[in-house]
Coordinates of C-alpha atoms and ligand atoms in Angstrom, one line a residue:
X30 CA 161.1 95.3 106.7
X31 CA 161.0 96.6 103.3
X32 CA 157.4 98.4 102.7
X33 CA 156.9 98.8 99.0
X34 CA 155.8 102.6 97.4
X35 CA 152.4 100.4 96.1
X36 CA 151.8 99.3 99.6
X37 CA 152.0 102.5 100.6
X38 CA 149.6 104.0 98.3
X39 CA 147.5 101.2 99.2
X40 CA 147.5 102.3 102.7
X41 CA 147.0 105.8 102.2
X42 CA 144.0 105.4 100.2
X43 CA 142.4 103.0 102.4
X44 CA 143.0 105.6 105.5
X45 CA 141.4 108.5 103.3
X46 CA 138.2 106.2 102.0
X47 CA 137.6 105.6 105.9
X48 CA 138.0 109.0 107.2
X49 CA 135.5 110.2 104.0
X50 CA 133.1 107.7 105.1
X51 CA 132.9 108.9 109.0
X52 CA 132.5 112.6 107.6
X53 CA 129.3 114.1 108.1
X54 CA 127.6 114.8 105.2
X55 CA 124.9 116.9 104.3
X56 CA 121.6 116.0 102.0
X57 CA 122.9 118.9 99.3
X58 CA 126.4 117.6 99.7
X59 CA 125.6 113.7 99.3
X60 CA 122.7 113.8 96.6
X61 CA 119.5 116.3 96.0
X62 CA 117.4 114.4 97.9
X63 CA 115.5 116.3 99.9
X64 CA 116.1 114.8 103.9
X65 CA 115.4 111.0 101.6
X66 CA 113.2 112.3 99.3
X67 CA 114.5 111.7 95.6
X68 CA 113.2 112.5 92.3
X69 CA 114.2 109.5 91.0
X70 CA 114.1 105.8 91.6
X71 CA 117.9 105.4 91.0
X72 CA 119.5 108.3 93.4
X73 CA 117.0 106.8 96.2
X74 CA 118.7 103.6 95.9
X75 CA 122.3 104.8 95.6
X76 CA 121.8 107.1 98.3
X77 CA 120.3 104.3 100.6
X78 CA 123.3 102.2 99.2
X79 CA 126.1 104.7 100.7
X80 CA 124.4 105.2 103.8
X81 CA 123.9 101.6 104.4
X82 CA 127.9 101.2 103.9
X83 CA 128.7 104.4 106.6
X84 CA 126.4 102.6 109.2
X85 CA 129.1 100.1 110.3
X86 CA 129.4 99.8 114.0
X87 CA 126.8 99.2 116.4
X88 CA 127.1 101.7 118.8
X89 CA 126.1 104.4 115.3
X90 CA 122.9 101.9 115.3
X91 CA 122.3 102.8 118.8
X92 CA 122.5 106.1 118.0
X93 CA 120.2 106.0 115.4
X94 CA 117.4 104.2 116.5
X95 CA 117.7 106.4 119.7
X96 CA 117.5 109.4 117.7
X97 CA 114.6 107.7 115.4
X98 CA 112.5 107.4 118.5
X99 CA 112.6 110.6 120.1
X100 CA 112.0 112.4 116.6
X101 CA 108.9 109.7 116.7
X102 CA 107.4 110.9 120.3
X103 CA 108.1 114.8 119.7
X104 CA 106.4 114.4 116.3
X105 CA 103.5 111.6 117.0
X106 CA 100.7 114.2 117.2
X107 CA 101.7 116.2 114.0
X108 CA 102.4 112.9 111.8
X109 CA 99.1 111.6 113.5
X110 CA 97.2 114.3 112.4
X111 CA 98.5 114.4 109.1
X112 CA 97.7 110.5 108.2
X113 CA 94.0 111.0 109.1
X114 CA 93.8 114.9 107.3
X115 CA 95.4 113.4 103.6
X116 CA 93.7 109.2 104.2
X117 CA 90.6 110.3 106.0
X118 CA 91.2 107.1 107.5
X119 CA 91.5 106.3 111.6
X120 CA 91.5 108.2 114.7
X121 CA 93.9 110.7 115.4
X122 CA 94.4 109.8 119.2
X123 CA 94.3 106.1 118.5
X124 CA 97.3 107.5 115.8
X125 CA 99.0 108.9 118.2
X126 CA 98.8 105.8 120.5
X127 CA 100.2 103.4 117.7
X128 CA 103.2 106.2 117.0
X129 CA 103.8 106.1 120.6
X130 CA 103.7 102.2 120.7
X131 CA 106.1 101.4 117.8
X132 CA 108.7 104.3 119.2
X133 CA 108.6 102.8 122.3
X134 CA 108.0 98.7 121.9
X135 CA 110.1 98.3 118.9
X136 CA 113.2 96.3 119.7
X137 CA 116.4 98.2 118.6
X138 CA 120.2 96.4 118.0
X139 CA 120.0 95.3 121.9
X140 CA 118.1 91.7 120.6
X141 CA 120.5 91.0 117.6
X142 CA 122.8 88.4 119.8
X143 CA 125.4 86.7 118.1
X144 CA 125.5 82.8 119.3
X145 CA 128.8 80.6 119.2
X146 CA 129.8 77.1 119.3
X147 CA 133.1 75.6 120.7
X148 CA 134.2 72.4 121.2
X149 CA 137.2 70.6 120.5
X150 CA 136.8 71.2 116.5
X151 CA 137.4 75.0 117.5
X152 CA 135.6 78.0 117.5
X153 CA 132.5 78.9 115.5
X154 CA 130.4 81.8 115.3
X155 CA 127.2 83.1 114.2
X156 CA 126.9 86.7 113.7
X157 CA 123.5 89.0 112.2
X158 CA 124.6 91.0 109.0
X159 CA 123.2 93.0 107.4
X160 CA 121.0 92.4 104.3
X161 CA 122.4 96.0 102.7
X162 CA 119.1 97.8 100.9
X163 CA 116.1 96.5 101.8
X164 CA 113.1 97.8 99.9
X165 CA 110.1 98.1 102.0
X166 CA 106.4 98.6 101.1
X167 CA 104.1 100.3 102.9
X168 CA 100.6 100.9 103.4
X169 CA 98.1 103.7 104.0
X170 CA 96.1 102.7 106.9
X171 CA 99.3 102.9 109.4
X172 CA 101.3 105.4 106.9
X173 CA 103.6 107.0 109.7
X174 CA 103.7 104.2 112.4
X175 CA 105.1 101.7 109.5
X176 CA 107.9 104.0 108.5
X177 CA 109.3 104.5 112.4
X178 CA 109.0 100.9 112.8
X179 CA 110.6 99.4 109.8
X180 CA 113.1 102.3 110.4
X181 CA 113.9 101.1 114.0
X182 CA 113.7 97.3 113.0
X183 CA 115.4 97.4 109.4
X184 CA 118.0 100.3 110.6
X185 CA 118.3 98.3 113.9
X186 CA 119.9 95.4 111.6
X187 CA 122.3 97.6 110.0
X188 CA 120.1 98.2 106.9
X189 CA 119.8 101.3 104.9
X190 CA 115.9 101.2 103.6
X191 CA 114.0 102.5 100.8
X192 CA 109.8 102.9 101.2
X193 CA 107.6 102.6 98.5
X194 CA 104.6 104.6 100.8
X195 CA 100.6 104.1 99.2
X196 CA 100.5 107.1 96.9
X197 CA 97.2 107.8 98.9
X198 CA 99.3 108.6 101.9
X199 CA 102.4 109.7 100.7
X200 CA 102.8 113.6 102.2
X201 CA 102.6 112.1 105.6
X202 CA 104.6 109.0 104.9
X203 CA 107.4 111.6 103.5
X204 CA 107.2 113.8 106.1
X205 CA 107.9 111.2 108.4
X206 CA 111.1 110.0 106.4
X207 CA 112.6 113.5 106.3
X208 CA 111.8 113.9 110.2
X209 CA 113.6 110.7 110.8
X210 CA 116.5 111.7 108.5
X211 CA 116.9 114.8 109.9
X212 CA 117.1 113.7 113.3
X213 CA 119.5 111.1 112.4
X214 CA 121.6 113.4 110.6
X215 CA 121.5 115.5 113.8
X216 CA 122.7 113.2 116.1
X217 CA 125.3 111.1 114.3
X218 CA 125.6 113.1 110.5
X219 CA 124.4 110.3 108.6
X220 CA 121.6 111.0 105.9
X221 CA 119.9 109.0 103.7
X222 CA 119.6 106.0 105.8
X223 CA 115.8 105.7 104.5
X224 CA 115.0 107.4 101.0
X225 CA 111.6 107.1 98.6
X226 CA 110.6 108.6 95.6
X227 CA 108.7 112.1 95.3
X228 CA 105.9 110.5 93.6
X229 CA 105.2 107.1 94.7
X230 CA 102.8 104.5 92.4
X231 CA 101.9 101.0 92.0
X232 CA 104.9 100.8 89.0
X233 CA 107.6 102.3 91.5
X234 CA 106.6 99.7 94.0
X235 CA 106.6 97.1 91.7
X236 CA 110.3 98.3 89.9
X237 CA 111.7 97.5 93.3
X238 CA 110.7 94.3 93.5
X239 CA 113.3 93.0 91.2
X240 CA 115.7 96.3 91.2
X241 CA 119.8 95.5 91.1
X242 CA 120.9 96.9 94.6
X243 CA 117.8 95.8 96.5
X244 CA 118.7 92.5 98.8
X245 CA 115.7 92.0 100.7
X246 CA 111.9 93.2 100.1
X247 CA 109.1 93.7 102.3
X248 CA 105.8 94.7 101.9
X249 CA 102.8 95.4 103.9
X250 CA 99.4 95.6 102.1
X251 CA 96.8 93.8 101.4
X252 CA 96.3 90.0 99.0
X253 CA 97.3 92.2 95.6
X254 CA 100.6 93.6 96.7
X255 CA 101.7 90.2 98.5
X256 CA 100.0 88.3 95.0
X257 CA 102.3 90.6 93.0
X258 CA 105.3 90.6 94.7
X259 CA 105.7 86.8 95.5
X260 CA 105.1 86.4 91.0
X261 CA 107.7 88.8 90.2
X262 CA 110.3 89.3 93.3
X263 CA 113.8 87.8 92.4
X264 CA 114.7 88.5 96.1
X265 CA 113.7 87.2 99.5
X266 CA 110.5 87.7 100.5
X267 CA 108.8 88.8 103.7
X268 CA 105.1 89.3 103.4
X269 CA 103.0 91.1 105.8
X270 CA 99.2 90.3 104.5
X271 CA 95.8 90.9 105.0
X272 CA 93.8 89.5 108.0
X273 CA 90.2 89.0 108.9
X274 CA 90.4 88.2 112.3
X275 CA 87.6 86.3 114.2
X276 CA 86.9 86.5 117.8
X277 CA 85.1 83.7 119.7
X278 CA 83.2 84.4 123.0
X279 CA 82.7 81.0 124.8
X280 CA 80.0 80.2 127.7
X281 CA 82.7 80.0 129.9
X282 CA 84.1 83.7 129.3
X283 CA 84.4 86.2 131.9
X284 CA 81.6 88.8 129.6
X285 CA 82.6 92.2 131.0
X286 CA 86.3 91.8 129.9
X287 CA 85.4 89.9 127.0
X288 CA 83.1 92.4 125.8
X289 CA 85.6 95.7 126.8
X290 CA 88.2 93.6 125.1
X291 CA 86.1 93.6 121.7
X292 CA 85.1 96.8 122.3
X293 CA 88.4 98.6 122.3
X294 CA 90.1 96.1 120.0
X295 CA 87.7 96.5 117.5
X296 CA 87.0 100.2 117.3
X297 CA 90.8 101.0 117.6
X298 CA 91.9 102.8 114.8
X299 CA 88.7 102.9 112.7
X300 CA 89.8 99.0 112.7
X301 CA 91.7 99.8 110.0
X302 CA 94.6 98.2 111.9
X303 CA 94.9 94.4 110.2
X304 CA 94.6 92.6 113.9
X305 CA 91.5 94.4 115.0
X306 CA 88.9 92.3 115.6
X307 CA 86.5 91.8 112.4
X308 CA 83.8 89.4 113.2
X309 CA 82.7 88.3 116.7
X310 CA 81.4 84.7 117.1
X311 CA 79.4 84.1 120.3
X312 CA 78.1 80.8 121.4
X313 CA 74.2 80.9 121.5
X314 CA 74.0 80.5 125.5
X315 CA 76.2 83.7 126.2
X316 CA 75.2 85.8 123.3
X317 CA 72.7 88.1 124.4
X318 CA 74.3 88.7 127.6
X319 CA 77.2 89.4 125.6
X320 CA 75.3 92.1 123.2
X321 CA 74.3 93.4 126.8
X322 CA 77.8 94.2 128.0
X323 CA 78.7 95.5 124.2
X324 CA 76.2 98.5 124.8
X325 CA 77.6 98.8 128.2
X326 CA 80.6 99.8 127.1
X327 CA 79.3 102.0 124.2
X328 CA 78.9 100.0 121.3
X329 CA 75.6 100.5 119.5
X330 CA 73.8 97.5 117.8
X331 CA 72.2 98.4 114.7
X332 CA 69.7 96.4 112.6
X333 CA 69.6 93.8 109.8
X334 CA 68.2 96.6 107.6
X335 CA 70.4 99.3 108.9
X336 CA 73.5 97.1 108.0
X337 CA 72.6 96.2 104.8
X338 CA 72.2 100.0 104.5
X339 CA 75.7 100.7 105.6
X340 CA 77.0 98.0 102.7
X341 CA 75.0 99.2 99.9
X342 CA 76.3 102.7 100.7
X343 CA 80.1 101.8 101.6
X344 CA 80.9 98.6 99.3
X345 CA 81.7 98.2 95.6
X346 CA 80.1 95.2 93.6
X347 CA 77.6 95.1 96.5
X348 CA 75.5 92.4 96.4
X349 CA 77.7 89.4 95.1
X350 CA 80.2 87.8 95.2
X351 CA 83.1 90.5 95.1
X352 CA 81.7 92.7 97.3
X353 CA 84.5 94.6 99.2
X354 CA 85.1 98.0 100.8
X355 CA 84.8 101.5 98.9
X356 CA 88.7 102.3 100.1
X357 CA 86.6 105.8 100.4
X358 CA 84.4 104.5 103.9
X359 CA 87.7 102.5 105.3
X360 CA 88.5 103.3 108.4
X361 CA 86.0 106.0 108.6
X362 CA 84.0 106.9 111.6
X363 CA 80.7 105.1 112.9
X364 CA 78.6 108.1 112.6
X365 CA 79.7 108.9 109.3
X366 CA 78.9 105.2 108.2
X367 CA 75.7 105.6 109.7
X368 CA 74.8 108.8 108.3
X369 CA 75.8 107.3 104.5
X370 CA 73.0 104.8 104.8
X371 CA 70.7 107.3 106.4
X372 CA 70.5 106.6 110.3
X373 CA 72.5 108.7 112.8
X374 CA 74.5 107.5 115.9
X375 CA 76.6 109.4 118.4
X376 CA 79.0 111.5 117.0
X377 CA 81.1 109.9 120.0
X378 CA 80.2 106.2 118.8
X379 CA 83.2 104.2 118.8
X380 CA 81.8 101.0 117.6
X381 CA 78.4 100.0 115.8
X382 CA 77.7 96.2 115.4
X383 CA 75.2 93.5 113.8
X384 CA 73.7 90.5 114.9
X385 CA 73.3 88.4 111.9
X386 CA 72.6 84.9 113.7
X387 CA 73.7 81.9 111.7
X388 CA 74.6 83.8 108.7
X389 CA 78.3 83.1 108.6
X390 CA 78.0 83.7 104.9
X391 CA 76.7 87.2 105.6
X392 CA 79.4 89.7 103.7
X393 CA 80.7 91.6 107.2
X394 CA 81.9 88.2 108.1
X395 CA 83.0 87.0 105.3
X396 CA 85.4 90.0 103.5
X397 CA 87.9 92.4 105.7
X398 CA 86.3 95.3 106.0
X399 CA 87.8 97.8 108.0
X400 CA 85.6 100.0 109.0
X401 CA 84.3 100.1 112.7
X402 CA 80.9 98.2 112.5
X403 CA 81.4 94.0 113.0
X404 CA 78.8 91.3 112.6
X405 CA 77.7 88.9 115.7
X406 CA 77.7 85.3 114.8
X407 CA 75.6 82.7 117.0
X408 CA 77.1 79.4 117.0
X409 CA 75.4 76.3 118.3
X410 CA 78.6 75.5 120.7
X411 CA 82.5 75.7 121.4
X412 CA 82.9 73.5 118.4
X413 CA 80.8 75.0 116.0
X414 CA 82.4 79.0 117.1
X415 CA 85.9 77.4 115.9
X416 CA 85.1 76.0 112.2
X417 CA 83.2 79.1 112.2
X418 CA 86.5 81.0 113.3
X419 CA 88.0 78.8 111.2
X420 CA 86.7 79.6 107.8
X421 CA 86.9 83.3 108.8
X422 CA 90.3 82.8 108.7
X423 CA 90.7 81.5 105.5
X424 CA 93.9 80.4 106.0
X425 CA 95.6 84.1 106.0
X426 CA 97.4 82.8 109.2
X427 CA 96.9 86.1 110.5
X428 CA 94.9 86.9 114.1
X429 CA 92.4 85.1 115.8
X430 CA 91.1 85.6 119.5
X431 CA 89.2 83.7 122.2
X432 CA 87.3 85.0 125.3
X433 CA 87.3 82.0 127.8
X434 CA 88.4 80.3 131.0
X435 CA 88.5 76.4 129.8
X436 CA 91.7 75.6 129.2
X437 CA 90.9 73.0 126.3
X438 CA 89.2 75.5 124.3
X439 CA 92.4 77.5 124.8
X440 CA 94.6 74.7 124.0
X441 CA 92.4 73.8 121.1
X442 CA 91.8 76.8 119.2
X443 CA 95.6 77.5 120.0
X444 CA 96.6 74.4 117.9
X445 CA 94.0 74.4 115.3
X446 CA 93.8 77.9 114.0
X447 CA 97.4 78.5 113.0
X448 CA 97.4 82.5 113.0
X449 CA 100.7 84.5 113.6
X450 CA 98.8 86.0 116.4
X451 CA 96.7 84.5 119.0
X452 CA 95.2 86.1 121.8
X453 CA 93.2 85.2 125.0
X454 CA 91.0 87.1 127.0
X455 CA 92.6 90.4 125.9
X456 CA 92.0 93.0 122.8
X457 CA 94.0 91.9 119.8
X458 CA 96.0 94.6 119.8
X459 CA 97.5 93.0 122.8
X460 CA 99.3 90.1 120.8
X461 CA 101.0 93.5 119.2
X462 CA 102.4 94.6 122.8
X463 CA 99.7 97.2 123.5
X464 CA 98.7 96.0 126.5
X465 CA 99.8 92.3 126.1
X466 CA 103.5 90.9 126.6
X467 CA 106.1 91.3 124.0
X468 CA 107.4 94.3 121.7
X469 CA 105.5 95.3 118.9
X470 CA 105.3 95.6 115.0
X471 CA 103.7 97.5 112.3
X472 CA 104.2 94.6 109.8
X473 CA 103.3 90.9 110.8
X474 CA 104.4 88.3 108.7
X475 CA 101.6 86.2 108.0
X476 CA 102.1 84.2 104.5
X477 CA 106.0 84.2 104.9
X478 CA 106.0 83.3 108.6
X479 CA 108.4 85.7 110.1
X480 CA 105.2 86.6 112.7
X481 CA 105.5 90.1 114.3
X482 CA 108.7 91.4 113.0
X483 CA 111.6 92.9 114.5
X484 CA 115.4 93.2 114.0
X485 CA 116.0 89.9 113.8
X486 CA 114.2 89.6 110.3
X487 CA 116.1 92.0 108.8
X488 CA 119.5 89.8 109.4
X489 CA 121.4 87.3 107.2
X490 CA 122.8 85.0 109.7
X491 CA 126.8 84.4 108.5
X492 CA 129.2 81.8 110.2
X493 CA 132.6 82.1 110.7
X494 CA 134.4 79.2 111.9
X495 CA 138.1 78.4 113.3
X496 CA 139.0 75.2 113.1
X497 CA 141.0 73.7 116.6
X498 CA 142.0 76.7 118.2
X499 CA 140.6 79.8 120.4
X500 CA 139.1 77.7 122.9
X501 CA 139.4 78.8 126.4
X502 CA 139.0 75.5 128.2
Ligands
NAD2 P1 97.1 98.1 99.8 O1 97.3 96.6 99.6 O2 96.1 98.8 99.0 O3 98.5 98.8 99.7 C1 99.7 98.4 100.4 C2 100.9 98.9 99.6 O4 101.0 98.1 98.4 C3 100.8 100.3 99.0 O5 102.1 100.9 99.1 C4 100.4 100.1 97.6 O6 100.8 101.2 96.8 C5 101.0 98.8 97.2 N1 100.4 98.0 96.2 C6 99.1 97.7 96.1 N2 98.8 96.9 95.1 C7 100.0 96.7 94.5 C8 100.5 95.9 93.4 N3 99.6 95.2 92.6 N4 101.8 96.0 93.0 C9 102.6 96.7 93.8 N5 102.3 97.4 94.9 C10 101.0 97.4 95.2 O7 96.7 98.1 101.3 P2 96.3 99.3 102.2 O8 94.8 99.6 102.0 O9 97.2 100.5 102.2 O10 96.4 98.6 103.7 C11 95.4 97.8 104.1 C12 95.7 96.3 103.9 O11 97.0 95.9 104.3 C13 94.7 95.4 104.6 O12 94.4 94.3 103.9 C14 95.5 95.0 105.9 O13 95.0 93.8 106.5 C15 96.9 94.9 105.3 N6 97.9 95.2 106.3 C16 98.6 94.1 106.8 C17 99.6 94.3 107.8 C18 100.3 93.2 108.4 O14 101.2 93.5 109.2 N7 100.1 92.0 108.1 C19 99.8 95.6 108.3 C20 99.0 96.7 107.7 C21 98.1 96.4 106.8

């Protein structure tokens, strides 16, 4: 056989391009970023678009997601500390916990299966590619814990990723992307598999929603950003929104659990995380007994007057109708809430909350909030504890918990309140694998419906099919 000089050529520079592409390469070598951090927009997406096309077997994803989480755990207390020091927002053990959570619980390449179908048409095959760049948006009240687990979910699919962080927590968000990158770099010599900008903003964000070489964007915020993007985006959309989760306490509940349930879920984080519990709705005959077993645990329940204290210190527009948390008190501590409106709690005080009776119109019901102080709604019944739950909700699709042992109200709620998450007898934070079933997520899918997200989102799913052949019976 005859093998023509083109061919040849051909040949050779296919064999160079490949061994080029399996070189390590070094940051200063590839681009100026600095371990993903780029001056500008355009390098972050080139670079992210080279390293996406060196990450092309799956054993360098294993690799990288293994090296992703140990770089996670060996740096959970430093990244921790720096999220509350530049947000002010959270608790720095309960950061650590949630770093610790999405190194450890987020599914890595091991769940991406490929399925087939054979019969006697042939052979057909559905494999999970990759999307390519994926542009992913992040936010400031889980700054750190959102870039590892995007990086182990989006990575995990064979995505390359560029973060737009909240410019209010950008040094730790960065410092996160150049720990991961430089661990990854160590163990395999790829860089650049996750790049941002130097100065993040609202516009930067909002460039990548419809920027060439982005395939797939996600973002994580609150009703503006998911408003914004799902106007503007030319690309597929996976939104992870805002929440205002309600928790019911039926007569039936087993109060102890219910009420350590509540009050871990609740003051976790700050409850700055969006599945915390924000409003508890008690039914009348167990409510008191409930309040009982809050202050058991450590919660302390604070007036009428001292919560209307707490709003007109921490909210804008306060009173009326778009009343909604000072982003300076978010995730702040109860003392520090209390001491604003001129009372003082424990400096140890986890949790503060508020029994405002039948006002389901009161404002810490009715607006997220984020801050650890929730309201205590008395409903007449079961029945009346679920619309209340209900129009909580609003529809976000989000969280919503019940404490109970009768299996209709279970079976109910289940069916009529629709939320990505749903969890019994257990702390929210449970439906998220922290002490529930299940791996876990930093960004749930709530108006897109992709739920608690893993590798699988981040796929295209591509068929290949062989017609009447490759059968093996
Ligand atoms: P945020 O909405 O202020 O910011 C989130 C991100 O969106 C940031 O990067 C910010 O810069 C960007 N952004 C904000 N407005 C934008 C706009 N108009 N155009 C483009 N980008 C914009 O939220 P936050 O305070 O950082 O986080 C808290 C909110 O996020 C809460 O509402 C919480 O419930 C929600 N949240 C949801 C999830 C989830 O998985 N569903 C996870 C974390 C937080």
């Amino acid at each position: 056989m005859q093998i023509q000089r083109e061919q040849i050529e051909s040949i050779v520079r296919e064999v160079l391009q490949q061994l080029t592409a399996r070189m390590p390469q070094s940051p200063a070598a590839s681009a100026e970023g600095d371990w993903g951090v780029f001056e500008r927009l355009e390098d972050a997406v080139s670079a992210a678009d080279r390293a996406f096309r060196r990450l092309d077997t799956v054993a360098l994803r294993e690799r990288v997601v293994e090296a992703i989480r140990r770089a996670a755990r060996a740096n959970a207390r430093r990244l921790a500390e720096m999220a509350v020091d530049e947000t002010g927002m959270g608790r720095i053990e309960d950061k650590v916990k949630k770093i610790l959570l999405v190194a450890d619980r987020t599914p890595g390449p091991e769940i991406l299966f490929p399925s087939a179908m054979s019969g006697d048409a042939g052979l057909t095959l559905v494999e999970n590619a990759p999307w390519g760049v994926i542009a992913s948006v992040t936010p400031s009240t889980n700054p750190a814990a959102t870039v590892i687990n995007n990086g182990i979910s989006m990575l995990s699919g064979g995505n390359a990723v560029v973060f737009a962080p909240h410019p209010g927590a950008k040094r730790v968000s960065q410092e996160a992307i150049r720990i991961l990158n430089k661990a990854i770099h160590e163990e395999t010599g790829l860089v650049h598999l996750m790049t941002c900008v130097r100065e993040p903003s609202i516009e930067i964000a909002q460039k990548l929603f419809t920027y060439p070489g982005i395939h797939l964007l996600v973002v994580t915020g609150g009703e503006a950003v998911v408003e914004a993007a799902r106007k503007t985006t030319n690309k597929r959309l996976i939104a992870a929104g805002a929440g205002n989760p309600p928790v019911v306490v039926d007569e039936t509940a087993d109060l102890k659990r219910a009420a350590r349930s509540i009050y871990e879920g609740a003051s976790f984080d700050n409850n700055i995380v969006c599945c915390d519990e924000k409003e508890i709705i008690a039914v009348e005959a167990i409510a008191d007994a409930l309040k009982r077993e809050l202050a058991a645990c450590g919660a302390v329940e604070i007036s009428r007057e001292q919560a209307e204290a707490v709003a007109r210190a921490t909210l804008l527009d306060y009173p009326g109708p778009k009343a909604r948390p000072n982003p300076r008190w978010v995730g702040r501590d109860a003392a520090e809430l209390a001491k604003a409106a001129g009372f003082s709690v424990p400096d140890a005080c986890r949790l503060l909350f508020v029994d405002v009776g039948r006002d389901v119109d009161h404002v810490y019901a009715r607006v997220e909030q984020m801050m650890p102080l929730v309201p205590l709604l008395r409903a007449a019944d079961f029945e009346q504890a679920l619309e209340w739950a209900l129009l909580l909700e609003r529809d976000r699709r989000h969280t919503a918990a019940l404490h109970s042992r009768d299996i209709d109200h279970m079976d109910t709620m289940a069916k009529r309140v629709n939320t990505s998450l749903f969890v019994k007898n257990g702390p929210c934070i449970a439906g998220l694998g922290a002490g529930g079933e299940g791996w876990t997520s930093m960004t749930i899918s709530t108006p897109t419906g992709e739920g608690v997200t893993n590798a699988r989102t981040f796929v295209r799913l591509r068929r290949c099919t062989l017609v009447g052949s490759f059968r093996i019976v």
